Tab-separated table of C-alpha atoms in Angstrom:
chain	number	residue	atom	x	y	z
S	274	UNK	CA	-135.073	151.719	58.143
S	275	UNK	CA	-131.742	152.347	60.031
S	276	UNK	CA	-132.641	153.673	64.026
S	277	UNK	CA	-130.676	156.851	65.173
S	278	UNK	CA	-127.884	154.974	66.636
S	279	UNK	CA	-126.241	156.159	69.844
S	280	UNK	CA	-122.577	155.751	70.635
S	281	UNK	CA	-122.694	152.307	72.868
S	282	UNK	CA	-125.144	150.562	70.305
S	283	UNK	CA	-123.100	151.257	67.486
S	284	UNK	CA	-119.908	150.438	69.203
S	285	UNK	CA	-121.852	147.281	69.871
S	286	UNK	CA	-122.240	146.286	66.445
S	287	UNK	CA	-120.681	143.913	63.733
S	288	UNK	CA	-119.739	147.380	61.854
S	289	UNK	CA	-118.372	149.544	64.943
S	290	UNK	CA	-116.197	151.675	64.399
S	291	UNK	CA	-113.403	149.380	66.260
S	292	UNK	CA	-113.895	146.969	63.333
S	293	UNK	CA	-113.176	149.706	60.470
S	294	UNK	CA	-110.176	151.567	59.319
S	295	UNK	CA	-109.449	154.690	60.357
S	296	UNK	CA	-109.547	156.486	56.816
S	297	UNK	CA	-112.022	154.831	53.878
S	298	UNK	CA	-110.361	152.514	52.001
S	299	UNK	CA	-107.875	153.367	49.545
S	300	UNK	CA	-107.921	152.356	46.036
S	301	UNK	CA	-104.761	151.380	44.256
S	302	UNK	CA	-104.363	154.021	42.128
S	303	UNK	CA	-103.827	157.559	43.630
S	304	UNK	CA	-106.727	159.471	44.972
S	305	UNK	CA	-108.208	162.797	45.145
S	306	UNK	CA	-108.326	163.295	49.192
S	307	UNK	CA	-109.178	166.099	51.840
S	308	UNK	CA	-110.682	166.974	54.938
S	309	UNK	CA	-114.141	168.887	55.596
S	310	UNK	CA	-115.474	170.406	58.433
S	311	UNK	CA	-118.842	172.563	59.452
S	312	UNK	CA	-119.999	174.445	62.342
S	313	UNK	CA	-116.760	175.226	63.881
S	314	UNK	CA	-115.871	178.719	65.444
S	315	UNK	CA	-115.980	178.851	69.084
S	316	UNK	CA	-112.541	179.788	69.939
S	317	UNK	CA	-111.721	176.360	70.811
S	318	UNK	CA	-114.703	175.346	73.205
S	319	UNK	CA	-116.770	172.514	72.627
S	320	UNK	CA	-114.121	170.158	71.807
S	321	UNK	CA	-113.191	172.656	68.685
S	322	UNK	CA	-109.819	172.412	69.679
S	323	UNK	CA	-109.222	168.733	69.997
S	324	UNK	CA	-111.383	167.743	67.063
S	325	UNK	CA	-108.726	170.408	65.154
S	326	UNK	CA	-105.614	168.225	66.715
S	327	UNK	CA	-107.506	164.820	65.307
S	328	UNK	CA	-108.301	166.305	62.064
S	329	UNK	CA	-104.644	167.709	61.958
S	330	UNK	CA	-103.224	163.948	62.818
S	331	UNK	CA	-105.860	162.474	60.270
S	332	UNK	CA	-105.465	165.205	57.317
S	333	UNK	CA	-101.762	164.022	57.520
S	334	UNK	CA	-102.533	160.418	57.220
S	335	UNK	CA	-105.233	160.557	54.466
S	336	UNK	CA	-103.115	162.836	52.151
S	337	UNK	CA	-105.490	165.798	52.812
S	338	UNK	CA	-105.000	168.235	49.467
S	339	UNK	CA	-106.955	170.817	51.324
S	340	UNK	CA	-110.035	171.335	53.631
S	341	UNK	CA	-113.588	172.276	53.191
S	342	UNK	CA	-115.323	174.598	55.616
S	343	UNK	CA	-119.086	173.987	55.082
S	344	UNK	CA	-120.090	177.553	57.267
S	345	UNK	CA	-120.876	178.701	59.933
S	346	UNK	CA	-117.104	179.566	60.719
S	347	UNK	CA	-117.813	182.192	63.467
S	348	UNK	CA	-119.882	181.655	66.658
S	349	UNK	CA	-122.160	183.576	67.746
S	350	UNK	CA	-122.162	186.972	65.347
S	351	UNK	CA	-119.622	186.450	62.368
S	352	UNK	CA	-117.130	188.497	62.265
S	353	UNK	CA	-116.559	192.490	61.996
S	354	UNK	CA	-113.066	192.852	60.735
S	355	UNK	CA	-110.182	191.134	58.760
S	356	UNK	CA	-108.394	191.763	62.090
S	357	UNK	CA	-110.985	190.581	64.511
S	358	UNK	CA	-109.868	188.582	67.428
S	359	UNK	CA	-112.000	185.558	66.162
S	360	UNK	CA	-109.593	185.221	63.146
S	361	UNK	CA	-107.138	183.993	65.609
S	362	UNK	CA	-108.624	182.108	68.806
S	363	UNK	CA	-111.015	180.083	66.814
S	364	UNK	CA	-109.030	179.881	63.466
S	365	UNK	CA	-105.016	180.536	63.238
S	366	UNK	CA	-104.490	179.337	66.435
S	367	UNK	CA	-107.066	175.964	66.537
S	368	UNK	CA	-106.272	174.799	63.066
S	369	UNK	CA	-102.360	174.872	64.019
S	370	UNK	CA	-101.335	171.287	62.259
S	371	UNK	CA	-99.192	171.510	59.081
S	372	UNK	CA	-101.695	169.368	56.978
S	373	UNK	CA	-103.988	171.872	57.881
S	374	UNK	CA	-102.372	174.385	56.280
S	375	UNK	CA	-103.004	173.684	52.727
S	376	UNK	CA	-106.124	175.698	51.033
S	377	UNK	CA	-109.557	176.051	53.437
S	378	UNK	CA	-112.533	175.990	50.573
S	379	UNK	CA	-115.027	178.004	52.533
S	380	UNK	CA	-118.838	178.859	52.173
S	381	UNK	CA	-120.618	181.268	54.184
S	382	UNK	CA	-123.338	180.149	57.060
S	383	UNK	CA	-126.038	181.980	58.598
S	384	UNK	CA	-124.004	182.634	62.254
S	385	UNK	CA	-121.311	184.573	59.533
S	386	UNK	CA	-124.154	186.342	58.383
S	387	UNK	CA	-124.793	187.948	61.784
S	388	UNK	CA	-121.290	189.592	60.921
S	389	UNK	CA	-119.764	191.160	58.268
S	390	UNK	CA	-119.448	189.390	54.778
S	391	UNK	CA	-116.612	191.611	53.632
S	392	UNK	CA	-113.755	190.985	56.059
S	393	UNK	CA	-114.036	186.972	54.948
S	394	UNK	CA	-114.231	187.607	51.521
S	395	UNK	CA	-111.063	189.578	51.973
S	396	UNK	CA	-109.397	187.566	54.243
S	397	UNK	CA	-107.232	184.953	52.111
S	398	UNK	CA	-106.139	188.228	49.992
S	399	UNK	CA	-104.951	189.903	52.757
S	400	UNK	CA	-103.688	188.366	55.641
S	401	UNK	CA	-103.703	184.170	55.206
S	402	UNK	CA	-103.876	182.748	52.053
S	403	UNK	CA	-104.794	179.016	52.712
S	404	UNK	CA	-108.496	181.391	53.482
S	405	UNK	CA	-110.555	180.474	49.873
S	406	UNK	CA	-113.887	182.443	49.572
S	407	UNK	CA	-113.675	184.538	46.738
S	408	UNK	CA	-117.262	185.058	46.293
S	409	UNK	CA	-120.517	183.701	48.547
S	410	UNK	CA	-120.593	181.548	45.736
S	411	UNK	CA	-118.088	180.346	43.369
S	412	UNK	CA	-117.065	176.896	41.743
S	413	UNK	CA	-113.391	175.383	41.290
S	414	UNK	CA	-112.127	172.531	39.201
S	415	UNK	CA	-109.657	169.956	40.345
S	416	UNK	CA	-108.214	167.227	38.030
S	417	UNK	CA	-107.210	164.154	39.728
S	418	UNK	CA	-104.302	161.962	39.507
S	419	UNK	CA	-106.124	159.363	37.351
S	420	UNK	CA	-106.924	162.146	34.854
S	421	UNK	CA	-110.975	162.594	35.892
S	422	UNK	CA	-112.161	165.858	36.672
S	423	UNK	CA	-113.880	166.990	39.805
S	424	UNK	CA	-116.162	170.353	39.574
S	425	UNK	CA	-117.412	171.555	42.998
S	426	UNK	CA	-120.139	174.258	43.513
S	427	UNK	CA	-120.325	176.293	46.614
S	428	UNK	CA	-123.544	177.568	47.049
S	429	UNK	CA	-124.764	180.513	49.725
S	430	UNK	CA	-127.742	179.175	51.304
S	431	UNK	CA	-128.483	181.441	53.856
S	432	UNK	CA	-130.458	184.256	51.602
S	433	UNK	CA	-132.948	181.265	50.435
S	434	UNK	CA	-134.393	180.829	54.114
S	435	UNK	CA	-137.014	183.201	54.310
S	436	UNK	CA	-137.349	183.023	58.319
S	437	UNK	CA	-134.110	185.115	58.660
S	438	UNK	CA	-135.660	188.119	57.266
S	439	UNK	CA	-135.784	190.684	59.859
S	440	UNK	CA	-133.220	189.174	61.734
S	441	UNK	CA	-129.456	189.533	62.544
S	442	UNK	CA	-128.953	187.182	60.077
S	443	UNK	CA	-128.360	189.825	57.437
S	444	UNK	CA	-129.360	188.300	53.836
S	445	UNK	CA	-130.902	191.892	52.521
S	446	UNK	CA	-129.831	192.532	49.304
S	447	UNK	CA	-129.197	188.743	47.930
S	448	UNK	CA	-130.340	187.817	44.608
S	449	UNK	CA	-131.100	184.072	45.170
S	450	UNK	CA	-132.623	184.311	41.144
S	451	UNK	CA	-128.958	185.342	40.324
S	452	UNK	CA	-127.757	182.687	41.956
S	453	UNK	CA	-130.027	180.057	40.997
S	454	UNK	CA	-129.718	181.120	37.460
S	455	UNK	CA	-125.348	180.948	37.725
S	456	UNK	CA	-125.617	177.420	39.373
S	457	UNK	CA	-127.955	176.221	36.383
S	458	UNK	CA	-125.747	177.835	33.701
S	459	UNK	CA	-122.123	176.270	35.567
S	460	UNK	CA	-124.267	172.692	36.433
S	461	UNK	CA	-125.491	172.680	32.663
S	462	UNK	CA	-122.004	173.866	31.265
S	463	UNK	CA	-119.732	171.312	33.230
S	464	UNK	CA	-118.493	168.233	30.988
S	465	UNK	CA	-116.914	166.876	35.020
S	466	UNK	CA	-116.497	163.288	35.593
S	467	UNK	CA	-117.976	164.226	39.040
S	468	UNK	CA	-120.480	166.954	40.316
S	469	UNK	CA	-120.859	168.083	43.579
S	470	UNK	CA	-122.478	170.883	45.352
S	471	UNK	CA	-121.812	172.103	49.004
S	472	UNK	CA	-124.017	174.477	50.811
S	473	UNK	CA	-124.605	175.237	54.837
S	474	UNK	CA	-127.582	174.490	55.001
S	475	UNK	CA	-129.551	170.931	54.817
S	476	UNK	CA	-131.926	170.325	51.878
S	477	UNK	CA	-133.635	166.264	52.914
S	478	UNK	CA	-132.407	165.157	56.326
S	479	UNK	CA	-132.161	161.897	58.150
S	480	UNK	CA	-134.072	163.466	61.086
S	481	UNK	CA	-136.367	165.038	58.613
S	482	UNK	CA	-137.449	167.817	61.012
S	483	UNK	CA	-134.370	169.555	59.755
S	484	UNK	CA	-135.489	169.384	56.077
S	485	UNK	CA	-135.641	172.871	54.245
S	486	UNK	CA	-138.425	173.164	52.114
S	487	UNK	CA	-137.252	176.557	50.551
S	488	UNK	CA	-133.872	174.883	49.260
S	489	UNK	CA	-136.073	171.747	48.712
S	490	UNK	CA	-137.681	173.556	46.065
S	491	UNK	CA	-134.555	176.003	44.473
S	492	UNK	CA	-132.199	173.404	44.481
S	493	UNK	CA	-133.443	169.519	43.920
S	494	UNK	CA	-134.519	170.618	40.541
S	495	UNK	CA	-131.682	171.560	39.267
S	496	UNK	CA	-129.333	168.637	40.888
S	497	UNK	CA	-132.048	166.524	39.151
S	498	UNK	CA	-131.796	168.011	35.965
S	499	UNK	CA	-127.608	168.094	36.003
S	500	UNK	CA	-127.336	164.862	37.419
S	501	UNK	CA	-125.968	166.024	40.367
S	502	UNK	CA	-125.753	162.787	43.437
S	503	UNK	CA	-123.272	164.542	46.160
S	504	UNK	CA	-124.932	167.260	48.297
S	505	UNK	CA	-123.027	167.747	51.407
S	506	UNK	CA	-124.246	170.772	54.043
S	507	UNK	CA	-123.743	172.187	57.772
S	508	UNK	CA	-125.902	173.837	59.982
S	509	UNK	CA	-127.267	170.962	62.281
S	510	UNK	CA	-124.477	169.874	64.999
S	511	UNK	CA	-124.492	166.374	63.991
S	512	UNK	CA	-122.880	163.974	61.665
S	513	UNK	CA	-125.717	162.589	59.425
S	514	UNK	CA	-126.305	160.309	55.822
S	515	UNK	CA	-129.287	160.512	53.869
S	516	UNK	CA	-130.138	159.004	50.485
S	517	UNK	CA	-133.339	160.371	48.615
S	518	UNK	CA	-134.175	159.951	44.850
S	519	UNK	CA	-130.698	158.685	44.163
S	520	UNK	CA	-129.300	162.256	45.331
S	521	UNK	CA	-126.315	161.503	48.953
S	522	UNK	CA	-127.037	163.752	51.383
S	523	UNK	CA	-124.608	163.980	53.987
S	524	UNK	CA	-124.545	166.918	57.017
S	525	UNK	CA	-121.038	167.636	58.530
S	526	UNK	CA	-121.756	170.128	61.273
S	527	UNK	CA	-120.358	168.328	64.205
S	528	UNK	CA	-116.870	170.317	64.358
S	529	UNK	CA	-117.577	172.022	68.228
S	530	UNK	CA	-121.319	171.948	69.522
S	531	UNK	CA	-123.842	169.368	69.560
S	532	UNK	CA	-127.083	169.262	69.794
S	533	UNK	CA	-129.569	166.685	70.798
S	534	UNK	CA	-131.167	164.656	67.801
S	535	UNK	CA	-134.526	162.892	66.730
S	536	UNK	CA	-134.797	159.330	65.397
S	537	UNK	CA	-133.377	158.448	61.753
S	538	UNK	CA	-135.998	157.993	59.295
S	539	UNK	CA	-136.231	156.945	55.727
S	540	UNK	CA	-133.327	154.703	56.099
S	541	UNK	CA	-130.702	157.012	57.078
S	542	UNK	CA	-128.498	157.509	59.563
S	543	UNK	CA	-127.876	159.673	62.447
S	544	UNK	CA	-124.466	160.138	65.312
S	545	UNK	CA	-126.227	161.942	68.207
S	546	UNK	CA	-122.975	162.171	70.694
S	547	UNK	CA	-120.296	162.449	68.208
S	548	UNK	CA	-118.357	165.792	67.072
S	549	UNK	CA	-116.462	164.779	63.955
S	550	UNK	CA	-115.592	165.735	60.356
S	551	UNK	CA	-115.105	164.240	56.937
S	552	UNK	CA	-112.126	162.392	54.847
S	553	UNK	CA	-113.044	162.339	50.849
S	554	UNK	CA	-110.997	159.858	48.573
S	555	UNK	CA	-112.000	160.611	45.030
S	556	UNK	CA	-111.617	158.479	41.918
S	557	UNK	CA	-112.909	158.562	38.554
S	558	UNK	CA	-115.671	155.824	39.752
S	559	UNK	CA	-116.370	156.218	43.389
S	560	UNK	CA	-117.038	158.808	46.134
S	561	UNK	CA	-115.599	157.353	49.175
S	562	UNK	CA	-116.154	159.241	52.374
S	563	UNK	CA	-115.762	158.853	56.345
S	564	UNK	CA	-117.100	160.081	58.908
S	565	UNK	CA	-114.364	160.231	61.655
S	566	UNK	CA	-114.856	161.076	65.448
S	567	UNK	CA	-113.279	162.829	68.035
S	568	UNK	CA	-110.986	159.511	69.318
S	569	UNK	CA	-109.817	159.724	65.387
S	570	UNK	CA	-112.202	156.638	64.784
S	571	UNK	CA	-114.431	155.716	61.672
S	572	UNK	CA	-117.606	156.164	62.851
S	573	UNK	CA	-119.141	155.521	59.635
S	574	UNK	CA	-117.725	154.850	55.729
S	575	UNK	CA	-119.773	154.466	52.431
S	576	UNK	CA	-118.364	154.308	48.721
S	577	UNK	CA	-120.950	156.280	46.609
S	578	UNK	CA	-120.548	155.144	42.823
S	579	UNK	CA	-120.400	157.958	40.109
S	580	UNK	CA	-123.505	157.445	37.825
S	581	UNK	CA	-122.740	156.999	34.139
């Protein structure tokens, strides 16, 4: 079992993140690469703002093809408009560097769903079109330079949690059947060298506390049955790893507030003090993927194989 590990005892180790590169290691041949964030809309407080100049400097570095928002991309209520304020003081005018303006891949979090849907489903159509969410759930397909493909599923979480009924987080009306029922015919149809699904909130934790048994019981199933070993979520303001049943889970919701944390358990791994984000390097055969802190640091790196 790997301990929660606090900033001065990790620093303190034979793997701190003095002694590792700032970016995972890159293979020889070209690699698939971006950035991906979660948890990030507060106009700039909470170290938003200078976690978006490091990600800028690091997106730039790594290659970045485009960025992943993994929800929760409004603080506290969403937003009510395509021309809310919000749109610029925690987005346009935080996420300023020019490797940051390539395509934001964006899923929807439970804080968005104390606003309006509409106005960021219509965003990237009308008014900046790096802003990707055509649907609250969708899939795309990327072919990398060493002729593999990559099929990612964005999932909508938030109408699965039954405890927001009744709340301001607004999921009435959501088919979660429909949904379930899409992701198991696009899972079951996809010939991809590589399957991943992204969704905002956590299904096994390292802190376990934070496990959600709803999406527990939708989703493992069906990653299971499509072989799916990549689930990567929001929602709690911490960087986190997880392994379970051969399934990486990994929770990138450190991009402005964070909270306090439990222990690690079942062998994972938890950063209690750290905002950060995420560099990807894809290749046909491995998933290799950083965590990176708010000095621009590796806090933590692991290449996940693809299973054959």
């Amino acid at each position: 079992m790997i301990p929660m590990l606090t900033r001065r005892r990790f620093l303190g180790t034979a793997v701190a993140g003095a002694a590792l590169p700032a970016l995972p290691a890159q293979a020889r041949t070209p690699t698939h690469n971006c950035v991906m964030i979660g948890d990030w809309g507060r106009q700039g407080h909470y170290e938003q703002g200078r976690l978006a100049d490091v990600m800028g400097e690091v997106a730039a570095r790594h290659g970045s093809l485009y960025t992943v928002s993994v929800g929760d991309n409004f603080y506290d209520d969403g937003v009510t408009s395509v021309s809310d304020a919000q749109w610029r003081s925690s987005f346009e005018s935080i996420y300023r560097a020019p490797s940051l303006q390539t395509p934001w891949r964006v899923i929807l979090g439970n804080h968005d769903y104390r606003g309006k849907i509409e106005p960021q489903l219509r965003y990237g159509a009308q008014v900046d079109s790096r802003w990707h969410l055509p649907a609250r759930y969708y899939a795309l397909r990327d072919r990398l330079p060493d002729g593999s493909v990559l099929d990612t599923f964005f999932v909508d979480t938030s109408p699965f949690i039954s405890r927001y009924r009744g709340t301001k987080v607004d999921i009435s009306g959501q088919d979660t059947a429909t949904q379930l029922a899409w992701l198991d015919r696009a899972l079951g149809g996809s010939d991809a060298d590589w399957k991943i699904v992204i969704g905002h909130h956590p299904i096994h934790t390292a802190e376990k506390r934070f496990d959600e048994p709803e999406l527990i019981d939708a989703l493992v199933p069906l990653l299971q049955k499509h072989r799916v070993t990549i689930y990567i979520n929001g929602h709690i303001h911490n960087l986190q790893y997880v392994e379970k049943d051969g399934i990486h889970y990994i929770n990138n919701g450190a991009g402005s507030r964070i909270d306090p944390v439990a222990p690690a358990q079942d062998g994972g791994i938890v950063f209690p003090d750290e905002h950060g984000f995420m560099t990807v390097a894809l290749s046909r055969d491995i998933f290799d993927f950083s965590f990176v802190g708010l000095n621009g640091r590796t806090l933590f790196a692991r290449r996940i194989p693809r299973v054959t």
